CSV table of C-alpha atoms in Angstrom, one decimal:
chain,number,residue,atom,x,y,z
X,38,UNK,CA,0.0,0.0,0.0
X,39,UNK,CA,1.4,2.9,-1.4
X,40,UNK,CA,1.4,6.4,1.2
X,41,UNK,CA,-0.6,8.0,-1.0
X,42,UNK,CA,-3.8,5.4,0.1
X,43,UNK,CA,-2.9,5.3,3.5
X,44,UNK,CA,-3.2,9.2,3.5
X,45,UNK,CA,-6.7,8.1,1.8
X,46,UNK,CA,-8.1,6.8,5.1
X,47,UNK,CA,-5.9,8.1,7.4
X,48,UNK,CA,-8.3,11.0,8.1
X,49,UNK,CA,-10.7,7.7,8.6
X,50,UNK,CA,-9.5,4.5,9.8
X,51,UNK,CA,-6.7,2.2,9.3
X,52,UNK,CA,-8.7,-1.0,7.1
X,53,UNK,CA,-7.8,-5.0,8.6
X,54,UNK,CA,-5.1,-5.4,5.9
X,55,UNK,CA,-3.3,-2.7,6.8
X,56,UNK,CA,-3.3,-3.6,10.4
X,57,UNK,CA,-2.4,-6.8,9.6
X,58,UNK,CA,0.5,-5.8,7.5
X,59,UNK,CA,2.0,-3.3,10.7
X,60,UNK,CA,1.9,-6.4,12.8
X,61,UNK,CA,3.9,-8.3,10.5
X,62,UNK,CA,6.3,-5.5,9.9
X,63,UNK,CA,5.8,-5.2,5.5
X,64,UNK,CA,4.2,-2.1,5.9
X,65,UNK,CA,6.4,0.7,5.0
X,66,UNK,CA,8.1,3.1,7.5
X,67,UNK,CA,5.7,6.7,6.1
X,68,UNK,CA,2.8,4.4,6.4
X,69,UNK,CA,3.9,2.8,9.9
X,70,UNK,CA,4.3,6.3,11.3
X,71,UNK,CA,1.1,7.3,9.8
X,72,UNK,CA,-0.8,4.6,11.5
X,73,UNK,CA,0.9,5.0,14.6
X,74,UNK,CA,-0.2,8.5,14.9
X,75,UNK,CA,-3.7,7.6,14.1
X,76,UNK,CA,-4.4,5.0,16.8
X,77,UNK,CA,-3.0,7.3,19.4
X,78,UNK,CA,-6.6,9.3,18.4
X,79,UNK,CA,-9.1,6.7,17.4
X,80,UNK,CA,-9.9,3.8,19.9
X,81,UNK,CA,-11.4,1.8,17.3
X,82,UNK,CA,-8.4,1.3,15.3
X,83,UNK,CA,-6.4,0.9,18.3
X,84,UNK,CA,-8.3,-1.9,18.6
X,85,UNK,CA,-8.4,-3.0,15.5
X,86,UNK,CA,-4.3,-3.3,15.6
X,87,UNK,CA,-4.2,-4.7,18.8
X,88,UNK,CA,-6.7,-7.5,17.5
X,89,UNK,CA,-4.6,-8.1,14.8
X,90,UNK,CA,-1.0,-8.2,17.1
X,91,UNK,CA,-2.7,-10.9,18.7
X,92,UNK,CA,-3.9,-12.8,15.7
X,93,UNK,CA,-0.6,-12.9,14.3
X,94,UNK,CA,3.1,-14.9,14.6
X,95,UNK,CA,3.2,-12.8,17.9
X,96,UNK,CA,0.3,-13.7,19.9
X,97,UNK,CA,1.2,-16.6,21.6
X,98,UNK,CA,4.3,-14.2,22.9
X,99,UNK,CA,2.5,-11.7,23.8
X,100,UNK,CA,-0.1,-13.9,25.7
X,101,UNK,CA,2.9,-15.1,27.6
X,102,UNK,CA,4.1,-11.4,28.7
X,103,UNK,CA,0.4,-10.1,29.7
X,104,UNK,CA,0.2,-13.5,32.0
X,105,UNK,CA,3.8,-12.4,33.3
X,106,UNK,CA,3.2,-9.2,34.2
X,107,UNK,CA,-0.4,-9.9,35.4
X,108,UNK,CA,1.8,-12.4,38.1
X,109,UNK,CA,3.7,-9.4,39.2
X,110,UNK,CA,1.3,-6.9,39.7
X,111,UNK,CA,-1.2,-9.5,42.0
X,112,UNK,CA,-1.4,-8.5,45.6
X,113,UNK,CA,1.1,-10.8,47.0
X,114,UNK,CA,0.0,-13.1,49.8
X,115,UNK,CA,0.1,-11.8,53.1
X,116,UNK,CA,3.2,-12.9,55.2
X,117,UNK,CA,3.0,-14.2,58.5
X,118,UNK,CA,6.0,-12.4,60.8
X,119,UNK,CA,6.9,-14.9,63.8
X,120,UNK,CA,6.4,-13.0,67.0
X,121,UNK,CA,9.9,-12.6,67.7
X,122,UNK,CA,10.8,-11.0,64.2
X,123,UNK,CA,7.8,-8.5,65.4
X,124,UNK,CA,9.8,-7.9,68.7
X,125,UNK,CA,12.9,-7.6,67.1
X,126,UNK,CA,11.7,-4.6,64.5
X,127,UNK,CA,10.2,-3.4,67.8
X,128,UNK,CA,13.2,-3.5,69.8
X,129,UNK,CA,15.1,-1.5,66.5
X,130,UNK,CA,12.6,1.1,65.7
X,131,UNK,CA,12.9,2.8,69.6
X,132,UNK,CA,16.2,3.7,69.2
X,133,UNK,CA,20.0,3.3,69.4
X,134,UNK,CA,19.9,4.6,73.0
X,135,UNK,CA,18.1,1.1,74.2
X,136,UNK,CA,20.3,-1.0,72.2
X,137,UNK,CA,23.8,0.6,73.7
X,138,UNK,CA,25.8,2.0,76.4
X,139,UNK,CA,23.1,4.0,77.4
X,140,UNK,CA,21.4,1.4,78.8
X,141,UNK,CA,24.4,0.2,81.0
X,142,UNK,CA,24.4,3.6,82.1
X,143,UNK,CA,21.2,3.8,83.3
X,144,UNK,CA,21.1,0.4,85.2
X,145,UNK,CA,24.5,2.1,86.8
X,146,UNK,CA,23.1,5.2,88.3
X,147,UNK,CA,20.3,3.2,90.0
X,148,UNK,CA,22.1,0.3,91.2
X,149,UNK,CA,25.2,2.7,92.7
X,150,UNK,CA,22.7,5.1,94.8
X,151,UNK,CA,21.4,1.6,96.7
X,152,UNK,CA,24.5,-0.1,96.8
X,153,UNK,CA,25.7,3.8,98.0
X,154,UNK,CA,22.6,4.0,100.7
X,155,UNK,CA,23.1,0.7,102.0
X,156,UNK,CA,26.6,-0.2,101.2
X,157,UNK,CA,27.8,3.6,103.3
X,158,UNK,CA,25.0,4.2,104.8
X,159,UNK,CA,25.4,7.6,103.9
X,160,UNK,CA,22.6,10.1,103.2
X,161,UNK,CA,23.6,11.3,100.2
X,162,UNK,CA,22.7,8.7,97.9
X,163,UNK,CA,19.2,9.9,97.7
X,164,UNK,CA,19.9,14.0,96.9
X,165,UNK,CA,22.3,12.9,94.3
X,166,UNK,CA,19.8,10.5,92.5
X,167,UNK,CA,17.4,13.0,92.0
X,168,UNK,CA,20.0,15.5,90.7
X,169,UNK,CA,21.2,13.3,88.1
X,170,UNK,CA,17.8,11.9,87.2
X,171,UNK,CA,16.9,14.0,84.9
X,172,UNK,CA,20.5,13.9,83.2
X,173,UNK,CA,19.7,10.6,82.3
X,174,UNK,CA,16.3,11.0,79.8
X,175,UNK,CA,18.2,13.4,78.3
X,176,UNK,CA,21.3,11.2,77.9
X,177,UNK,CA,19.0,8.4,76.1
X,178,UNK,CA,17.5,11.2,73.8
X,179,UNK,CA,20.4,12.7,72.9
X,180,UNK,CA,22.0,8.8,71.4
X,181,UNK,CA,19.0,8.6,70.0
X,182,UNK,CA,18.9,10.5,67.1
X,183,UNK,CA,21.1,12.0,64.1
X,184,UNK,CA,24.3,10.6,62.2
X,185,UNK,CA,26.5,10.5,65.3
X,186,UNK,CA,24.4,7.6,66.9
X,187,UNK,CA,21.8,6.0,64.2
X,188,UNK,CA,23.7,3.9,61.4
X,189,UNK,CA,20.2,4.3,59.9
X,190,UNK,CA,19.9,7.6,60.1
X,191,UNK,CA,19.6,8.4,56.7
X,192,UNK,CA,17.1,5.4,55.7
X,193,UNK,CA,14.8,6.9,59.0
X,194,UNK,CA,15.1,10.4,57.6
X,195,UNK,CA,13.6,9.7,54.4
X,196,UNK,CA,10.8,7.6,55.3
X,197,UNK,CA,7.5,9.5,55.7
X,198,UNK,CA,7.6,8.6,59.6
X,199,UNK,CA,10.9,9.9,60.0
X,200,UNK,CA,10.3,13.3,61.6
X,201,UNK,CA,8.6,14.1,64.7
X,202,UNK,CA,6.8,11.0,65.0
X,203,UNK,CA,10.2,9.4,65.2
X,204,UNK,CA,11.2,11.8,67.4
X,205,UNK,CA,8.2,11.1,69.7
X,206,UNK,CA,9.0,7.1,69.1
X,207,UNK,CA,12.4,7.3,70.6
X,208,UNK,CA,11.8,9.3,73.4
X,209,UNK,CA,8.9,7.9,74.7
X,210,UNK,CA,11.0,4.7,74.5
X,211,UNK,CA,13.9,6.7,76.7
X,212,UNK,CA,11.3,7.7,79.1
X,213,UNK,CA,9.4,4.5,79.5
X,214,UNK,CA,12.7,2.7,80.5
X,215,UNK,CA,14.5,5.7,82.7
X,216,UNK,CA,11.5,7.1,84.9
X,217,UNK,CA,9.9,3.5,86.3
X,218,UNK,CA,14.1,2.0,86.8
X,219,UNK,CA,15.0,5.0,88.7
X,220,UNK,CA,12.0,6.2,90.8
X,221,UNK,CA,12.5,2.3,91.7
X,222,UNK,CA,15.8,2.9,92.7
X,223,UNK,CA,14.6,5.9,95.0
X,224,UNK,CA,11.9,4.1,96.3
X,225,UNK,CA,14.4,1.5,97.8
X,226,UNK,CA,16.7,3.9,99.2
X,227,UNK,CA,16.4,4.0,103.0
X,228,UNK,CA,14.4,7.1,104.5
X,229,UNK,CA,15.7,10.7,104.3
X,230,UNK,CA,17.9,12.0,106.8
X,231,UNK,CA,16.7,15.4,106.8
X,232,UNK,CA,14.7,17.8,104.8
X,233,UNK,CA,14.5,17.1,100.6
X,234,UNK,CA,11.8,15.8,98.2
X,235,UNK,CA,10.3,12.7,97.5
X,236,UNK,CA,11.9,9.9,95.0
X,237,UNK,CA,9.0,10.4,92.6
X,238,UNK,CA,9.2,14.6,93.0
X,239,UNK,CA,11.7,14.6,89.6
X,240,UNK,CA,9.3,12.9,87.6
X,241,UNK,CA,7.4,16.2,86.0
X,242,UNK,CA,11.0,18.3,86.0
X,243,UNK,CA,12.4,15.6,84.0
X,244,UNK,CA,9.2,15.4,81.8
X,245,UNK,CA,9.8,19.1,81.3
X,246,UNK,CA,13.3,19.1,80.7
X,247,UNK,CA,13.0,16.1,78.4
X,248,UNK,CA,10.4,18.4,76.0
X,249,UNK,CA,12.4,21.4,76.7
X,250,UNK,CA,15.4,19.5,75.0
X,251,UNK,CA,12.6,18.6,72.1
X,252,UNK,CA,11.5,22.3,71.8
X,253,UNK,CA,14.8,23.4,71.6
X,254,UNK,CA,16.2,20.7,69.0
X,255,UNK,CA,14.1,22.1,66.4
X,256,UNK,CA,16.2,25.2,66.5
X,257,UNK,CA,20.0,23.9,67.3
X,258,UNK,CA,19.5,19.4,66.2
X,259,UNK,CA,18.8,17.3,69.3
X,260,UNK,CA,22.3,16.9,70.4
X,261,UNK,CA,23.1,20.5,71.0
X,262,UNK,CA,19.5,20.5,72.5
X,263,UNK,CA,19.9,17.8,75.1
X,264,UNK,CA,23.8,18.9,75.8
X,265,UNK,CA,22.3,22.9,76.5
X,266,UNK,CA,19.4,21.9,78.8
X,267,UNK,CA,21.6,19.2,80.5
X,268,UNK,CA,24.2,21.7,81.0
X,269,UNK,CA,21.7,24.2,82.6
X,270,UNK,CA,20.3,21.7,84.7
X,271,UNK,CA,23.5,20.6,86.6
X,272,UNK,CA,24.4,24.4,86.7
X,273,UNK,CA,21.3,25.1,88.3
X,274,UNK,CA,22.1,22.5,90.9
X,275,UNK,CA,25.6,22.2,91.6
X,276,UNK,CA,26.4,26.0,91.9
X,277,UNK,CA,23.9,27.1,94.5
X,278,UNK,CA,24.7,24.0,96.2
X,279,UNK,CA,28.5,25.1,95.8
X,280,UNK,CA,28.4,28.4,97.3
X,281,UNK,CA,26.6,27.0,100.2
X,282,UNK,CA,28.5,26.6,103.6
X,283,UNK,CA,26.9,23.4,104.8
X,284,UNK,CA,27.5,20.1,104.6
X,285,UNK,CA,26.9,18.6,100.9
X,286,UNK,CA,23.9,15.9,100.9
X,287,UNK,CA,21.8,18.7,102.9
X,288,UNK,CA,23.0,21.5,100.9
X,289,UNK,CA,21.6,19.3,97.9
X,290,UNK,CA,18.6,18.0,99.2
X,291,UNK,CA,17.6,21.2,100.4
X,292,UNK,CA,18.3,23.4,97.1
X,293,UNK,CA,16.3,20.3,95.5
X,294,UNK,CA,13.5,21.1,97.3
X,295,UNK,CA,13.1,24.5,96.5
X,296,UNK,CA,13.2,23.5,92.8
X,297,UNK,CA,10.7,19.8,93.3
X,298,UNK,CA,8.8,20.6,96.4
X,299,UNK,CA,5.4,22.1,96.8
X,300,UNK,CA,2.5,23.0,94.7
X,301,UNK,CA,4.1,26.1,93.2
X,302,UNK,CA,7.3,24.3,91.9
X,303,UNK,CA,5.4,21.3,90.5
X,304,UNK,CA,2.9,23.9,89.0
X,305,UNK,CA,5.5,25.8,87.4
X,306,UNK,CA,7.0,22.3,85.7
X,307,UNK,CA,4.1,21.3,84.4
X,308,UNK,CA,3.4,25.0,82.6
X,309,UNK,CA,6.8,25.0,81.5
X,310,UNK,CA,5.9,21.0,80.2
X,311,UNK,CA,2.5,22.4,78.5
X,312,UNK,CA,4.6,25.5,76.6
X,313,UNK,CA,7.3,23.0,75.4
X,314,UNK,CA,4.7,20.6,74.0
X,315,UNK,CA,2.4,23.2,72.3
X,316,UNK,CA,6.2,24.9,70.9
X,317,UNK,CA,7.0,21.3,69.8
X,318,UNK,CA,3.2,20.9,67.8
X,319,UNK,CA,3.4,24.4,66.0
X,320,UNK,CA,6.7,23.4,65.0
X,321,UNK,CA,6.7,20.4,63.9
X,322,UNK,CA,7.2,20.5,60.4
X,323,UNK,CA,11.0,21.9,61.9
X,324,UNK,CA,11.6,18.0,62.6
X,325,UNK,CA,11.4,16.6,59.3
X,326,UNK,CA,14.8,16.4,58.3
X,327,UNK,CA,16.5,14.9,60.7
X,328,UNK,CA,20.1,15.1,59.2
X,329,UNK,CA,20.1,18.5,61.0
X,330,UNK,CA,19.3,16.8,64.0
């Protein structure tokens, strides 16, 4: 067929012979092109070629392919994960901090202030516990995240869930380790020897420091974060009770208790926790790239 007839009903349709003689690759290159053009427009004659592939040499082929790639795309049976595979992803996704040294460090800090209380018998096992207390959240959080601690980092960071909700992920797994072990460890400690709060009075401070460290990592990364509100907390403590001419476990327990004691202290943690978690909500978009983190 010559191009001038296939310009005859191109403006039409493309007739069975000439759809038979595409598929079987005799029909010149012009008039190829031509009918090519043509079925990207008319259905009919899209049809009518794809009718004709099938009839021909190549249809037993092309059967094969369509089965193929109709195996691919089927939803693929669900999998059955064995319990302690599920554990195991579990156990990965809260965080470097519960998988290293961290840990160790943790299980430290509360056994020495009871093997302290009852190995010396001394007083100041209990002030000093709930000075470093909430150093130790902090800690986990600050192993937690970033290119300095996670050999996944960059996989976590560019998953959709990698932001804030990891964030949130990590830290709750910190917190849900640190705060039961060590309010344990100060409910086992022998009674107080003098004035100072109660082994549970750190919990809100810590929660507040904890978010504070959050707040602030969306400005400075989470390791300068947790580093600049740790630092400020052992300031806080250690250089009132420095200047202080008294002996140290009261000097401590008693410049605790002006920052854990009462209803005013406790009321002023849990504003400062409410400020840090709304901060941490309007900004959260800051905590999608954790890289800077």
């Amino acid at each position: 067929m010559s191009g001038h007839d296939l310009n005859g009903f191109a403006a039409w349709h493309v007739p069975d012979g000439v759809a038979a003689r595409y598929v079987d690759g005799v029909l010149p290159e012009p008039d190829c092109w031509s009918v090519e053009r043509h079925v990207e427009d008319c259905a009919s004659c899209a049809v009518r070629v794809s009718g004709a592939a099938r009839a021909g040499a190549a249809g037993p082929v092309l059967a094969d392919v369509r089965a193929a790639l109709l195996a691919e795309v089927r939803a693929p049976e669900p999998v059955r994960v064995p319990g302690a595979r599920r554990l195991g992803r579990l156990w990965w996704s809260v965080g470097p901090a519960l998988r290293g040294p961290w840990l160790i460090a943790l299980f430290a800090v509360a056994a020495g202030a009871v093997a302290l209380a009852y190995g010396t018998g001394s007083g100041a096992a209990g002030p000093l516990l709930l000075a470093l207390a909430p150093l130790v959240p902090l800690a986990g959080v600050a192993v937690s995240f970033g290119r300095h601690a996670d050999p996944l980092h960059e996989i976590a960071a560019s998953t959709p869930a990698g932001g804030l909700r990891l964030l949130l992920v990590r830290t709750l797994g910190v917190l849900a380790v640190s705060l039961p072990l060590l309010t344990a460890a100060g409910l086992l400690l022998p009674g107080p020897h003098g004035p100072g709060p109660g082994p549970a009075a750190w919990l809100l401070p810590g929660l507040a420091l904890t978010l504070a460290a959050l707040a602030l990592g969306g400005y400075v990364g989470c390791r300068a974060a947790t580093g600049t509100v740790g630092a400020g907390w052992a300031a806080a403590v250690a250089v009132p009770t420095a200047t202080t001419p008294r002996g140290l476990p009261v000097r401590l327990a008693e410049q605790l208790s002006l920052y854990f004691d009462g209803p005013a202290a406790q009321a002023s943690w849990a504003a400062a926790l409410v400020a840090c978690a709304a901060l941490i909500a309007v900004r959260r978009s800051a905590y999608d790239h954790l890289e800077t983190m």
